[in-house]
Amino acid sequence: MSAFHPPLRPTPPASQAPIAPRTISPLDTPGVPASPLAFPLDAADTAARVRQALLEDEAFNDVSTLATVVSTRHVRSAIVARRGGVVAGVPLAIEAFRQLDAGVTIRVEAEDGTRIGAGGTVLALTGHARGMLSAERTALNYLQRLSGIATVTRRFVDAVQGTGARILDTRKTTPGWRTLEKYAVRAGGGTNHRFDLRSGVLIKDNHLAAIGGDIALAVLRARQLAMPGTPVQVECDTLVQVEAAVAAGADGVLLDNMTLDALRQAVGICEGRVITEASGGVTLDTVRAIAETGVQRISVGALTHSAPALDLGLDFDGL
C-alpha cells in the first residue's frame, strides 16, 4: 500500500485480458468477476454496498416504472459508451441489475480495465423491463464514476509512457468510495499511493512546522512509532530539505511544486538512494516534462477528485 512498492494489484498486460465475452445466466452464483484485474470487494461486500445504493434510490419502490411498465414485459438492452474510455465498475453494475431481477441474463462485452470506443457495448442484458429501469441509475452511477477515473488515469499513464515514471493516486477520494476509486486507478494502469494514514508515513509541511522544521527528528520519531517496514516519506519544498531527508534516512521524498530544473537537481541529490516523487498541480500538459526529469513517481490528485464521469447510457431495444 505504500508509495514505494509496486501496485497492490497490478493491471495485467493486455494479452492476458479475456478474449471471449462472458455470459452470466440466472443460474450462475453471483460473484465477483472473471476479469484478470482483481476486484477489491468480495461477493458479500459487493452485494451489501449495491443494496445500500439501491435503497438510497428507492429502487425497490420505483413508482414511475411500476405505473408505466407491466410486470411481464421482457426486453433487451445494452449499456453503451457515448465516448471512448476505460471501463471500471462492471461487477457493481451486474450486482445492481441482478438484485432487481434475479432472472436477468447479462453478457459482459467489456471487462474492467478494457479500453472501449464510442458506441462500444459494456453490458448486454435480457430480462424484466422493470428491473432494468429501476436498477439503471445505480448501475450507471458506479460505472460512470469509476470508468471516468480509469479513463483519466490511462491518459496520464499514456502521457509518460517510456519514461519509467509511474502515475500515482492520492487520498483525495470520495468518503466511503476510496477502495473503489483506488481500484479504478489500477484499472486505468495507475499505481496506488498509501491507502490510508496508517499504511505509510508522509511527513508534510505542517508536520515539520509542528516540530520546528527538524526533518531528522521527524524521521526518527516516525521510525520509532510506525510498524517495522513502514515507508517514511518527507515532503520537500526546497533542495535543502531534500538533502536533509536523504541524510536522515528517509525512504522517499515528495517534491512539492518544484520547477523542472529543481526536480532534476533533486533526482541528482537522491542518486537512487531515495525514491523521488513529484506532486502539485500536475496536468496532462505538464506530466511528460515532469517525468523526463527522472523522477520515479508522479502523484496526481485529479485522478480521483476531478475525473469527469465517462458518458455511458442504457439503451433499450424497445419496450
PDB file of C-alpha atoms in Angstrom:
ATOM      1  CA  MET A   1       0.000   0.000   0.000  1.00  0.00           C
ATOM      2  CA  SER A   2       2.988   2.283   0.123  1.00  0.00           C
ATOM      3  CA  ALA A   3       4.230   4.708  -2.458  1.00  0.00           C
ATOM      4  CA  PHE A   4       7.463   2.754  -2.731  1.00  0.00           C
ATOM      5  CA  HIS A   5       6.176  -0.656  -3.674  1.00  0.00           C
ATOM      6  CA  PRO A   6       4.558  -1.963  -6.882  1.00  0.00           C
ATOM      7  CA  PRO A   7       0.762  -1.621  -7.214  1.00  0.00           C
ATOM      8  CA  LEU A   8      -1.288  -3.697  -4.794  1.00  0.00           C
ATOM      9  CA  ARG A   9      -2.899  -5.438  -7.735  1.00  0.00           C
ATOM     10  CA  PRO A  10      -1.075  -4.615 -10.960  1.00  0.00           C
ATOM     11  CA  THR A  11      -3.020  -4.244 -14.163  1.00  0.00           C
ATOM     12  CA  PRO A  12      -2.195  -7.302 -16.304  1.00  0.00           C
ATOM     13  CA  PRO A  13      -0.815  -6.933 -19.813  1.00  0.00           C
ATOM     14  CA  ALA A  14      -3.460  -6.604 -22.498  1.00  0.00           C
ATOM     15  CA  SER A  15      -2.528 -10.048 -23.782  1.00  0.00           C
ATOM     16  CA  GLN A  16      -3.949 -11.552 -20.589  1.00  0.00           C
ATOM     17  CA  ALA A  17      -7.364  -9.914 -21.000  1.00  0.00           C
ATOM     18  CA  PRO A  18     -10.312 -12.221 -21.725  1.00  0.00           C
ATOM     19  CA  ILE A  19     -10.839 -12.759 -25.457  1.00  0.00           C
ATOM     20  CA  ALA A  20     -14.411 -14.056 -25.469  1.00  0.00           C
ATOM     21  CA  PRO A  21     -17.147 -12.129 -23.618  1.00  0.00           C
ATOM     22  CA  ARG A  22     -18.631 -13.997 -20.678  1.00  0.00           C
ATOM     23  CA  THR A  23     -22.340 -14.517 -20.126  1.00  0.00           C
ATOM     24  CA  ILE A  24     -23.920 -14.549 -16.675  1.00  0.00           C
ATOM     25  CA  SER A  25     -27.126 -16.580 -16.573  1.00  0.00           C
ATOM     26  CA  PRO A  26     -29.830 -16.578 -13.878  1.00  0.00           C
ATOM     27  CA  LEU A  27     -28.470 -19.893 -12.579  1.00  0.00           C
ATOM     28  CA  ASP A  28     -24.943 -18.600 -12.020  1.00  0.00           C
ATOM     29  CA  THR A  29     -23.735 -17.991  -8.494  1.00  0.00           C
ATOM     30  CA  PRO A  30     -23.420 -14.230  -8.057  1.00  0.00           C
ATOM     31  CA  GLY A  31     -19.799 -13.456  -7.763  1.00  0.00           C
ATOM     32  CA  VAL A  32     -17.116 -11.025  -8.298  1.00  0.00           C
ATOM     33  CA  PRO A  33     -15.532 -11.240 -11.593  1.00  0.00           C
ATOM     34  CA  ALA A  34     -13.684 -13.260 -14.050  1.00  0.00           C
ATOM     35  CA  SER A  35     -11.618 -10.254 -15.062  1.00  0.00           C
ATOM     36  CA  PRO A  36      -7.841 -10.572 -14.662  1.00  0.00           C
ATOM     37  CA  LEU A  37      -7.951  -7.265 -12.750  1.00  0.00           C
ATOM     38  CA  ALA A  38      -8.640  -8.287  -9.137  1.00  0.00           C
ATOM     39  CA  PHE A  39     -11.774  -6.596  -7.788  1.00  0.00           C
ATOM     40  CA  PRO A  40     -11.250  -5.373  -4.195  1.00  0.00           C
ATOM     41  CA  LEU A  41     -14.602  -6.457  -2.708  1.00  0.00           C
ATOM     42  CA  ASP A  42     -15.834  -9.988  -2.098  1.00  0.00           C
ATOM     43  CA  ALA A  43     -19.301 -11.089  -3.191  1.00  0.00           C
ATOM     44  CA  ALA A  44     -20.950 -10.332   0.170  1.00  0.00           C
ATOM     45  CA  ASP A  45     -19.479  -6.836   0.423  1.00  0.00           C
ATOM     46  CA  THR A  46     -20.356  -6.094  -3.186  1.00  0.00           C
ATOM     47  CA  ALA A  47     -23.950  -7.173  -2.607  1.00  0.00           C
ATOM     48  CA  ALA A  48     -24.241  -5.128   0.587  1.00  0.00           C
ATOM     49  CA  ARG A  49     -22.848  -1.947  -0.929  1.00  0.00           C
ATOM     50  CA  VAL A  50     -25.006  -2.186  -4.009  1.00  0.00           C
ATOM     51  CA  ARG A  51     -28.122  -2.901  -1.967  1.00  0.00           C
ATOM     52  CA  GLN A  52     -27.473   0.198   0.131  1.00  0.00           C
ATOM     53  CA  ALA A  53     -27.175   2.255  -3.040  1.00  0.00           C
ATOM     54  CA  LEU A  54     -30.424   0.791  -4.390  1.00  0.00           C
ATOM     55  CA  LEU A  55     -32.197   1.514  -1.108  1.00  0.00           C
ATOM     56  CA  GLU A  56     -30.900   5.080  -1.183  1.00  0.00           C
ATOM     57  CA  ASP A  57     -32.511   5.449  -4.613  1.00  0.00           C
ATOM     58  CA  GLU A  58     -35.738   3.673  -3.511  1.00  0.00           C
ATOM     59  CA  ALA A  59     -35.183   1.340  -6.437  1.00  0.00           C
ATOM     60  CA  PHE A  60     -37.499  -1.252  -4.897  1.00  0.00           C
ATOM     61  CA  ASN A  61     -40.307   1.310  -4.842  1.00  0.00           C
ATOM     62  CA  ASP A  62     -39.874   2.839  -8.290  1.00  0.00           C
ATOM     63  CA  VAL A  63     -43.261   4.484  -8.709  1.00  0.00           C
ATOM     64  CA  SER A  64     -42.588   5.706 -12.249  1.00  0.00           C
ATOM     65  CA  THR A  65     -41.745   2.235 -13.508  1.00  0.00           C
ATOM     66  CA  LEU A  66     -44.482   0.446 -11.579  1.00  0.00           C
ATOM     67  CA  ALA A  67     -47.028   2.850 -13.023  1.00  0.00           C
ATOM     68  CA  THR A  68     -45.972   2.551 -16.653  1.00  0.00           C
ATOM     69  CA  VAL A  69     -44.452  -0.892 -17.281  1.00  0.00           C
ATOM     70  CA  VAL A  70     -46.325  -4.166 -16.861  1.00  0.00           C
ATOM     71  CA  SER A  71     -44.608  -6.777 -14.724  1.00  0.00           C
ATOM     72  CA  THR A  72     -44.450  -9.361 -17.514  1.00  0.00           C
ATOM     73  CA  ARG A  73     -42.639  -7.176 -20.046  1.00  0.00           C
ATOM     74  CA  HIS A  74     -39.233  -8.557 -21.084  1.00  0.00           C
ATOM     75  CA  VAL A  75     -36.697  -6.521 -23.037  1.00  0.00           C
ATOM     76  CA  ARG A  76     -33.179  -6.484 -24.334  1.00  0.00           C
ATOM     77  CA  SER A  77     -30.914  -3.576 -23.518  1.00  0.00           C
ATOM     78  CA  ALA A  78     -27.264  -2.579 -23.530  1.00  0.00           C
ATOM     79  CA  ILE A  79     -25.002  -0.205 -21.658  1.00  0.00           C
ATOM     80  CA  VAL A  80     -23.232   1.705 -24.401  1.00  0.00           C
ATOM     81  CA  ALA A  81     -20.340   4.165 -24.334  1.00  0.00           C
ATOM     82  CA  ARG A  82     -21.196   7.582 -25.741  1.00  0.00           C
ATOM     83  CA  ARG A  83     -17.492   8.443 -25.629  1.00  0.00           C
ATOM     84  CA  GLY A  84     -14.387   6.274 -25.594  1.00  0.00           C
ATOM     85  CA  GLY A  85     -12.611   5.428 -22.355  1.00  0.00           C
ATOM     86  CA  VAL A  86     -11.537   2.696 -19.954  1.00  0.00           C
ATOM     87  CA  VAL A  87     -14.156   0.587 -18.194  1.00  0.00           C
ATOM     88  CA  ALA A  88     -14.336   0.075 -14.421  1.00  0.00           C
ATOM     89  CA  GLY A  89     -17.175  -0.950 -12.110  1.00  0.00           C
ATOM     90  CA  VAL A  90     -18.668  -3.862 -14.071  1.00  0.00           C
ATOM     91  CA  PRO A  91     -19.159  -6.137 -11.002  1.00  0.00           C
ATOM     92  CA  LEU A  92     -21.175  -3.425  -9.266  1.00  0.00           C
ATOM     93  CA  ALA A  93     -23.399  -2.808 -12.269  1.00  0.00           C
ATOM     94  CA  ILE A  94     -24.022  -6.533 -12.657  1.00  0.00           C
ATOM     95  CA  GLU A  95     -24.986  -6.773  -8.997  1.00  0.00           C
ATOM     96  CA  ALA A  96     -27.420  -3.857  -9.301  1.00  0.00           C
ATOM     97  CA  PHE A  97     -29.294  -5.472 -12.181  1.00  0.00           C
ATOM     98  CA  ARG A  98     -29.351  -8.884 -10.508  1.00  0.00           C
ATOM     99  CA  GLN A  99     -30.752  -7.518  -7.262  1.00  0.00           C
ATOM    100  CA  LEU A 100     -33.711  -6.051  -9.167  1.00  0.00           C
ATOM    101  CA  ASP A 101     -34.137  -9.081 -11.422  1.00  0.00           C
ATOM    102  CA  ALA A 102     -32.641 -12.395 -10.338  1.00  0.00           C
ATOM    103  CA  GLY A 103     -33.519 -13.807 -13.760  1.00  0.00           C
ATOM    104  CA  VAL A 104     -31.606 -11.292 -15.837  1.00  0.00           C
ATOM    105  CA  THR A 105     -29.053 -12.630 -18.316  1.00  0.00           C
ATOM    106  CA  ILE A 106     -26.000 -10.437 -18.806  1.00  0.00           C
ATOM    107  CA  ARG A 107     -23.302 -10.649 -21.446  1.00  0.00           C
ATOM    108  CA  VAL A 108     -20.144  -8.797 -20.453  1.00  0.00           C
ATOM    109  CA  GLU A 109     -18.676  -7.238 -23.571  1.00  0.00           C
ATOM    110  CA  ALA A 110     -16.029  -5.132 -21.801  1.00  0.00           C
ATOM    111  CA  GLU A 111     -14.401  -6.184 -18.532  1.00  0.00           C
ATOM    112  CA  ASP A 112     -12.832  -3.728 -16.096  1.00  0.00           C
ATOM    113  CA  GLY A 113      -9.571  -2.315 -17.421  1.00  0.00           C
ATOM    114  CA  THR A 114     -10.705  -2.599 -21.055  1.00  0.00           C
ATOM    115  CA  ARG A 115     -10.452   0.320 -23.449  1.00  0.00           C
ATOM    116  CA  ILE A 116     -13.724   0.930 -25.244  1.00  0.00           C
ATOM    117  CA  GLY A 117     -14.530   3.194 -28.167  1.00  0.00           C
ATOM    118  CA  ALA A 118     -17.542   5.450 -28.620  1.00  0.00           C
ATOM    119  CA  GLY A 119     -20.529   3.262 -29.439  1.00  0.00           C
ATOM    120  CA  GLY A 120     -18.992   0.197 -27.820  1.00  0.00           C
ATOM    121  CA  THR A 121     -21.067  -2.060 -25.570  1.00  0.00           C
ATOM    122  CA  VAL A 122     -20.120  -2.718 -21.953  1.00  0.00           C
ATOM    123  CA  LEU A 123     -23.036  -4.977 -20.951  1.00  0.00           C
ATOM    124  CA  ALA A 124     -25.850  -6.576 -22.953  1.00  0.00           C
ATOM    125  CA  LEU A 125     -28.888  -7.548 -20.885  1.00  0.00           C
ATOM    126  CA  THR A 126     -32.055  -9.589 -21.339  1.00  0.00           C
ATOM    127  CA  GLY A 127     -34.706  -9.613 -18.637  1.00  0.00           C
ATOM    128  CA  HIS A 128     -37.631  -7.851 -16.997  1.00  0.00           C
ATOM    129  CA  ALA A 129     -38.064  -4.253 -18.113  1.00  0.00           C
ATOM    130  CA  ARG A 130     -38.997  -3.157 -14.607  1.00  0.00           C
ATOM    131  CA  GLY A 131     -35.798  -4.480 -13.082  1.00  0.00           C
ATOM    132  CA  MET A 132     -33.600  -2.856 -15.701  1.00  0.00           C
ATOM    133  CA  LEU A 133     -35.298   0.515 -15.383  1.00  0.00           C
ATOM    134  CA  SER A 134     -35.158   0.536 -11.592  1.00  0.00           C
ATOM    135  CA  ALA A 135     -31.508  -0.559 -11.457  1.00  0.00           C
ATOM    136  CA  GLU A 136     -30.373   1.658 -14.324  1.00  0.00           C
ATOM    137  CA  ARG A 137     -29.276   4.748 -12.393  1.00  0.00           C
ATOM    138  CA  THR A 138     -27.409   2.864  -9.657  1.00  0.00           C
ATOM    139  CA  ALA A 139     -25.595   0.694 -12.201  1.00  0.00           C
ATOM    140  CA  LEU A 140     -24.639   3.710 -14.296  1.00  0.00           C
ATOM    141  CA  ASN A 141     -23.563   5.747 -11.256  1.00  0.00           C
ATOM    142  CA  TYR A 142     -20.998   3.088 -10.399  1.00  0.00           C
ATOM    143  CA  LEU A 143     -19.849   2.552 -13.971  1.00  0.00           C
ATOM    144  CA  GLN A 144     -19.666   6.197 -14.980  1.00  0.00           C
ATOM    145  CA  ARG A 145     -17.789   7.356 -11.874  1.00  0.00           C
ATOM    146  CA  LEU A 146     -15.252   4.523 -11.799  1.00  0.00           C
ATOM    147  CA  SER A 147     -14.789   4.420 -15.573  1.00  0.00           C
ATOM    148  CA  GLY A 148     -14.166   8.164 -15.502  1.00  0.00           C
ATOM    149  CA  ILE A 149     -11.327   7.681 -13.030  1.00  0.00           C
ATOM    150  CA  ALA A 150      -9.885   4.780 -15.023  1.00  0.00           C
ATOM    151  CA  THR A 151     -10.070   6.826 -18.223  1.00  0.00           C
ATOM    152  CA  VAL A 152      -8.280   9.866 -16.802  1.00  0.00           C
ATOM    153  CA  THR A 153      -5.651   7.628 -15.209  1.00  0.00           C
ATOM    154  CA  ARG A 154      -4.964   5.915 -18.523  1.00  0.00           C
ATOM    155  CA  ARG A 155      -4.432   9.294 -20.198  1.00  0.00           C
ATOM    156  CA  PHE A 156      -1.760  10.189 -17.646  1.00  0.00           C
ATOM    157  CA  VAL A 157      -0.161   6.738 -17.896  1.00  0.00           C
ATOM    158  CA  ASP A 158      -0.052   7.002 -21.689  1.00  0.00           C
ATOM    159  CA  ALA A 159       1.440  10.500 -21.438  1.00  0.00           C
ATOM    160  CA  VAL A 160       4.519   9.258 -19.523  1.00  0.00           C
ATOM    161  CA  GLN A 161       4.986   6.009 -21.420  1.00  0.00           C
ATOM    162  CA  GLY A 162       8.640   5.172 -21.967  1.00  0.00           C
ATOM    163  CA  THR A 163       9.973   7.453 -19.222  1.00  0.00           C
ATOM    164  CA  GLY A 164       9.946   4.885 -16.420  1.00  0.00           C
ATOM    165  CA  ALA A 165       7.799   7.112 -14.205  1.00  0.00           C
ATOM    166  CA  ARG A 166       4.707   5.707 -12.513  1.00  0.00           C
ATOM    167  CA  ILE A 167       1.437   7.594 -12.082  1.00  0.00           C
ATOM    168  CA  LEU A 168       0.121   7.512  -8.504  1.00  0.00           C
ATOM    169  CA  ASP A 169      -3.174   8.498  -6.948  1.00  0.00           C
ATOM    170  CA  THR A 170      -3.632  10.290  -3.606  1.00  0.00           C
ATOM    171  CA  ARG A 171      -6.005  10.149  -0.631  1.00  0.00           C
ATOM    172  CA  LYS A 172      -8.208  12.796  -2.274  1.00  0.00           C
ATOM    173  CA  THR A 173     -11.067  10.352  -2.669  1.00  0.00           C
ATOM    174  CA  THR A 174     -14.822  10.431  -2.097  1.00  0.00           C
ATOM    175  CA  PRO A 175     -15.585   9.412   1.526  1.00  0.00           C
ATOM    176  CA  GLY A 176     -16.718   5.793   1.549  1.00  0.00           C
ATOM    177  CA  TRP A 177     -15.530   5.191  -2.025  1.00  0.00           C
ATOM    178  CA  ARG A 178     -11.747   5.019  -1.508  1.00  0.00           C
ATOM    179  CA  THR A 179     -11.450   1.270  -2.065  1.00  0.00           C
ATOM    180  CA  LEU A 180     -13.399   1.514  -5.314  1.00  0.00           C
ATOM    181  CA  GLU A 181     -11.754   4.694  -6.580  1.00  0.00           C
ATOM    182  CA  LYS A 182      -8.265   3.376  -5.964  1.00  0.00           C
ATOM    183  CA  TYR A 183      -9.300   0.192  -7.762  1.00  0.00           C
ATOM    184  CA  ALA A 184     -10.408   2.320 -10.708  1.00  0.00           C
ATOM    185  CA  VAL A 185      -6.941   3.918 -10.771  1.00  0.00           C
ATOM    186  CA  ARG A 186      -5.445   0.437 -11.083  1.00  0.00           C
ATOM    187  CA  ALA A 187      -7.947  -0.355 -13.846  1.00  0.00           C
ATOM    188  CA  GLY A 188      -6.528   2.629 -15.717  1.00  0.00           C
ATOM    189  CA  GLY A 189      -2.956   1.384 -15.292  1.00  0.00           C
ATOM    190  CA  GLY A 190      -2.019   3.632 -12.370  1.00  0.00           C
ATOM    191  CA  THR A 191      -0.378   2.793  -9.058  1.00  0.00           C
ATOM    192  CA  ASN A 192      -1.898   3.275  -5.627  1.00  0.00           C
ATOM    193  CA  HIS A 193      -0.155   5.574  -3.164  1.00  0.00           C
ATOM    194  CA  ARG A 194      -0.629   4.780   0.535  1.00  0.00           C
ATOM    195  CA  PHE A 195      -4.176   3.633   1.168  1.00  0.00           C
ATOM    196  CA  ASP A 196      -4.622   5.421   4.493  1.00  0.00           C
ATOM    197  CA  LEU A 197      -2.786   7.276   7.242  1.00  0.00           C
ATOM    198  CA  ARG A 198      -1.527   4.086   8.856  1.00  0.00           C
ATOM    199  CA  SER A 199      -0.064   2.330   5.828  1.00  0.00           C
ATOM    200  CA  GLY A 200       2.711   4.831   5.183  1.00  0.00           C
ATOM    201  CA  VAL A 201       4.367   7.861   6.764  1.00  0.00           C
ATOM    202  CA  LEU A 202       4.269  11.120   4.836  1.00  0.00           C
ATOM    203  CA  ILE A 203       5.845  13.975   6.789  1.00  0.00           C
ATOM    204  CA  LYS A 204       4.311  17.107   5.264  1.00  0.00           C
ATOM    205  CA  ASP A 205       4.995  20.804   5.705  1.00  0.00           C
ATOM    206  CA  ASN A 206       2.568  21.190   8.607  1.00  0.00           C
ATOM    207  CA  HIS A 207       4.115  18.218  10.397  1.00  0.00           C
ATOM    208  CA  LEU A 208       7.515  19.837  10.016  1.00  0.00           C
ATOM    209  CA  ALA A 209       6.148  23.172  11.234  1.00  0.00           C
ATOM    210  CA  ALA A 210       4.903  21.446  14.383  1.00  0.00           C
ATOM    211  CA  ILE A 211       8.367  20.060  15.081  1.00  0.00           C
ATOM    212  CA  GLY A 212      10.358  23.180  14.311  1.00  0.00           C
ATOM    213  CA  GLY A 213      11.310  22.094  10.802  1.00  0.00           C
ATOM    214  CA  ASP A 214      13.638  19.359  12.079  1.00  0.00           C
ATOM    215  CA  ILE A 215      13.491  16.701   9.362  1.00  0.00           C
ATOM    216  CA  ALA A 216      15.962  14.386  11.085  1.00  0.00           C
ATOM    217  CA  LEU A 217      13.890  14.376  14.282  1.00  0.00           C
ATOM    218  CA  ALA A 218      10.648  13.849  12.363  1.00  0.00           C
ATOM    219  CA  VAL A 219      12.072  10.841  10.512  1.00  0.00           C
ATOM    220  CA  LEU A 220      13.497   9.400  13.735  1.00  0.00           C
ATOM    221  CA  ARG A 221      10.181   9.669  15.554  1.00  0.00           C
ATOM    222  CA  ALA A 222       8.344   8.151  12.594  1.00  0.00           C
ATOM    223  CA  ARG A 223      10.704   5.164  12.627  1.00  0.00           C
ATOM    224  CA  GLN A 224      10.129   4.706  16.356  1.00  0.00           C
ATOM    225  CA  LEU A 225       6.330   4.824  16.131  1.00  0.00           C
ATOM    226  CA  ALA A 226       5.446   3.139  12.836  1.00  0.00           C
ATOM    227  CA  MET A 227       5.409  -0.612  12.296  1.00  0.00           C
ATOM    228  CA  PRO A 228       8.735  -2.028  11.067  1.00  0.00           C
ATOM    229  CA  GLY A 229       8.988  -1.794   7.297  1.00  0.00           C
ATOM    230  CA  THR A 230       6.580   1.142   7.038  1.00  0.00           C
ATOM    231  CA  PRO A 231       7.974   3.529   4.393  1.00  0.00           C
ATOM    232  CA  VAL A 232       8.819   7.048   5.534  1.00  0.00           C
ATOM    233  CA  GLN A 233       8.499   9.861   3.023  1.00  0.00           C
ATOM    234  CA  VAL A 234       9.235  13.572   3.515  1.00  0.00           C
ATOM    235  CA  GLU A 235       7.546  16.379   1.612  1.00  0.00           C
ATOM    236  CA  CYS A 236      10.180  18.809   0.394  1.00  0.00           C
ATOM    237  CA  ASP A 237       9.733  22.307  -0.987  1.00  0.00           C
ATOM    238  CA  THR A 238      13.456  23.041  -1.351  1.00  0.00           C
ATOM    239  CA  LEU A 239      16.647  21.247  -2.312  1.00  0.00           C
ATOM    240  CA  VAL A 240      17.984  21.890   1.195  1.00  0.00           C
ATOM    241  CA  GLN A 241      15.101  19.850   2.556  1.00  0.00           C
ATOM    242  CA  VAL A 242      15.830  17.104   0.027  1.00  0.00           C
ATOM    243  CA  GLU A 243      19.408  16.898   1.252  1.00  0.00           C
ATOM    244  CA  ALA A 244      18.197  16.768   4.860  1.00  0.00           C
ATOM    245  CA  ALA A 245      15.696  13.995   4.102  1.00  0.00           C
ATOM    246  CA  VAL A 246      18.350  11.898   2.369  1.00  0.00           C
ATOM    247  CA  ALA A 247      20.745  12.422   5.274  1.00  0.00           C
ATOM    248  CA  ALA A 248      18.011  11.454   7.749  1.00  0.00           C
ATOM    249  CA  GLY A 249      17.496   8.111   6.015  1.00  0.00           C
ATOM    250  CA  ALA A 250      14.014   8.702   4.619  1.00  0.00           C
ATOM    251  CA  ASP A 251      12.755   6.157   2.114  1.00  0.00           C
ATOM    252  CA  GLY A 252      11.366   8.781  -0.215  1.00  0.00           C
ATOM    253  CA  VAL A 253      10.912  12.459  -0.895  1.00  0.00           C
ATOM    254  CA  LEU A 254       7.772  14.146  -2.162  1.00  0.00           C
ATOM    255  CA  LEU A 255       8.946  17.023  -4.331  1.00  0.00           C
ATOM    256  CA  ASP A 256       6.159  19.550  -3.976  1.00  0.00           C
ATOM    257  CA  ASN A 257       5.523  22.110  -6.728  1.00  0.00           C
ATOM    258  CA  MET A 258       9.168  22.232  -7.790  1.00  0.00           C
ATOM    259  CA  THR A 259      10.359  23.613 -11.110  1.00  0.00           C
ATOM    260  CA  LEU A 260      11.652  21.193 -13.708  1.00  0.00           C
ATOM    261  CA  ASP A 261      15.222  22.287 -13.016  1.00  0.00           C
ATOM    262  CA  ALA A 262      14.771  21.771  -9.284  1.00  0.00           C
ATOM    263  CA  LEU A 263      13.290  18.333  -9.919  1.00  0.00           C
ATOM    264  CA  ARG A 264      16.323  17.344 -11.961  1.00  0.00           C
ATOM    265  CA  GLN A 265      18.642  18.551  -9.200  1.00  0.00           C
ATOM    266  CA  ALA A 266      16.630  16.672  -6.584  1.00  0.00           C
ATOM    267  CA  VAL A 267      16.920  13.469  -8.606  1.00  0.00           C
ATOM    268  CA  GLY A 268      20.681  14.000  -8.693  1.00  0.00           C
ATOM    269  CA  ILE A 269      20.842  14.536  -4.937  1.00  0.00           C
ATOM    270  CA  CYS A 270      18.913  11.331  -4.278  1.00  0.00           C
ATOM    271  CA  GLU A 271      21.117   9.327  -6.678  1.00  0.00           C
ATOM    272  CA  GLY A 272      18.951   6.231  -6.476  1.00  0.00           C
ATOM    273  CA  ARG A 273      19.194   6.085  -2.667  1.00  0.00           C
ATOM    274  CA  VAL A 274      15.790   7.633  -2.078  1.00  0.00           C
ATOM    275  CA  ILE A 275      12.570   7.276  -4.081  1.00  0.00           C
ATOM    276  CA  THR A 276      11.633  10.535  -5.796  1.00  0.00           C
ATOM    277  CA  GLU A 277       8.041  11.608  -6.286  1.00  0.00           C
ATOM    278  CA  ALA A 278       6.796  14.806  -7.907  1.00  0.00           C
ATOM    279  CA  SER A 279       3.492  16.328  -6.871  1.00  0.00           C
ATOM    280  CA  GLY A 280       1.475  19.510  -7.072  1.00  0.00           C
ATOM    281  CA  GLY A 281      -0.551  20.900  -9.940  1.00  0.00           C
ATOM    282  CA  VAL A 282       0.314  18.091 -12.346  1.00  0.00           C
ATOM    283  CA  THR A 283      -1.714  18.193 -15.571  1.00  0.00           C
ATOM    284  CA  LEU A 284      -1.764  16.268 -18.818  1.00  0.00           C
ATOM    285  CA  ASP A 285       0.054  19.189 -20.391  1.00  0.00           C
ATOM    286  CA  THR A 286       2.926  19.095 -17.870  1.00  0.00           C
ATOM    287  CA  VAL A 287       3.217  15.468 -16.792  1.00  0.00           C
ATOM    288  CA  ARG A 288       5.523  14.345 -19.625  1.00  0.00           C
ATOM    289  CA  ALA A 289       8.098  17.035 -18.916  1.00  0.00           C
ATOM    290  CA  ILE A 290       7.955  16.198 -15.209  1.00  0.00           C
ATOM    291  CA  ALA A 291       8.542  12.518 -15.956  1.00  0.00           C
ATOM    292  CA  GLU A 292      11.522  13.355 -18.151  1.00  0.00           C
ATOM    293  CA  THR A 293      13.338  14.922 -15.183  1.00  0.00           C
ATOM    294  CA  GLY A 294      13.979  11.396 -13.929  1.00  0.00           C
ATOM    295  CA  VAL A 295      11.513  11.269 -11.014  1.00  0.00           C
ATOM    296  CA  GLN A 296      10.236   7.781 -10.331  1.00  0.00           C
ATOM    297  CA  ARG A 297       6.719   8.639  -9.185  1.00  0.00           C
ATOM    298  CA  ILE A 298       4.230  11.363 -10.072  1.00  0.00           C
ATOM    299  CA  SER A 299       1.176  11.717  -7.836  1.00  0.00           C
ATOM    300  CA  VAL A 300      -1.950  13.275  -9.303  1.00  0.00           C
ATOM    301  CA  GLY A 301      -4.868  14.188  -7.065  1.00  0.00           C
ATOM    302  CA  ALA A 302      -7.029  14.923 -10.096  1.00  0.00           C
ATOM    303  CA  LEU A 303      -7.276  11.212 -10.889  1.00  0.00           C
ATOM    304  CA  THR A 304      -9.901  10.868  -8.186  1.00  0.00           C
ATOM    305  CA  HIS A 305     -11.046  14.309  -7.125  1.00  0.00           C
ATOM    306  CA  SER A 306     -11.637  15.812 -10.568  1.00  0.00           C
ATOM    307  CA  ALA A 307     -12.214  12.961 -13.011  1.00  0.00           C
ATOM    308  CA  PRO A 308     -15.338  13.542 -15.120  1.00  0.00           C
ATOM    309  CA  ALA A 309     -17.760  10.657 -15.389  1.00  0.00           C
ATOM    310  CA  LEU A 310     -17.445   8.578 -18.529  1.00  0.00           C
ATOM    311  CA  ASP A 311     -20.541   9.116 -20.652  1.00  0.00           C
ATOM    312  CA  LEU A 312     -22.402   5.797 -20.676  1.00  0.00           C
ATOM    313  CA  GLY A 313     -26.075   5.105 -21.265  1.00  0.00           C
ATOM    314  CA  LEU A 314     -28.583   2.264 -21.118  1.00  0.00           C
ATOM    315  CA  ASP A 315     -30.279   1.757 -24.477  1.00  0.00           C
ATOM    316  CA  PHE A 316     -33.456  -0.343 -24.721  1.00  0.00           C
ATOM    317  CA  ASP A 317     -34.384  -2.434 -27.726  1.00  0.00           C
ATOM    318  CA  GLY A 318     -37.979  -1.270 -27.483  1.00  0.00           C
ATOM    319  CA  LEU A 319     -40.474  -1.553 -24.623  1.00  0.00           C
TER     320      LEU A 319
END
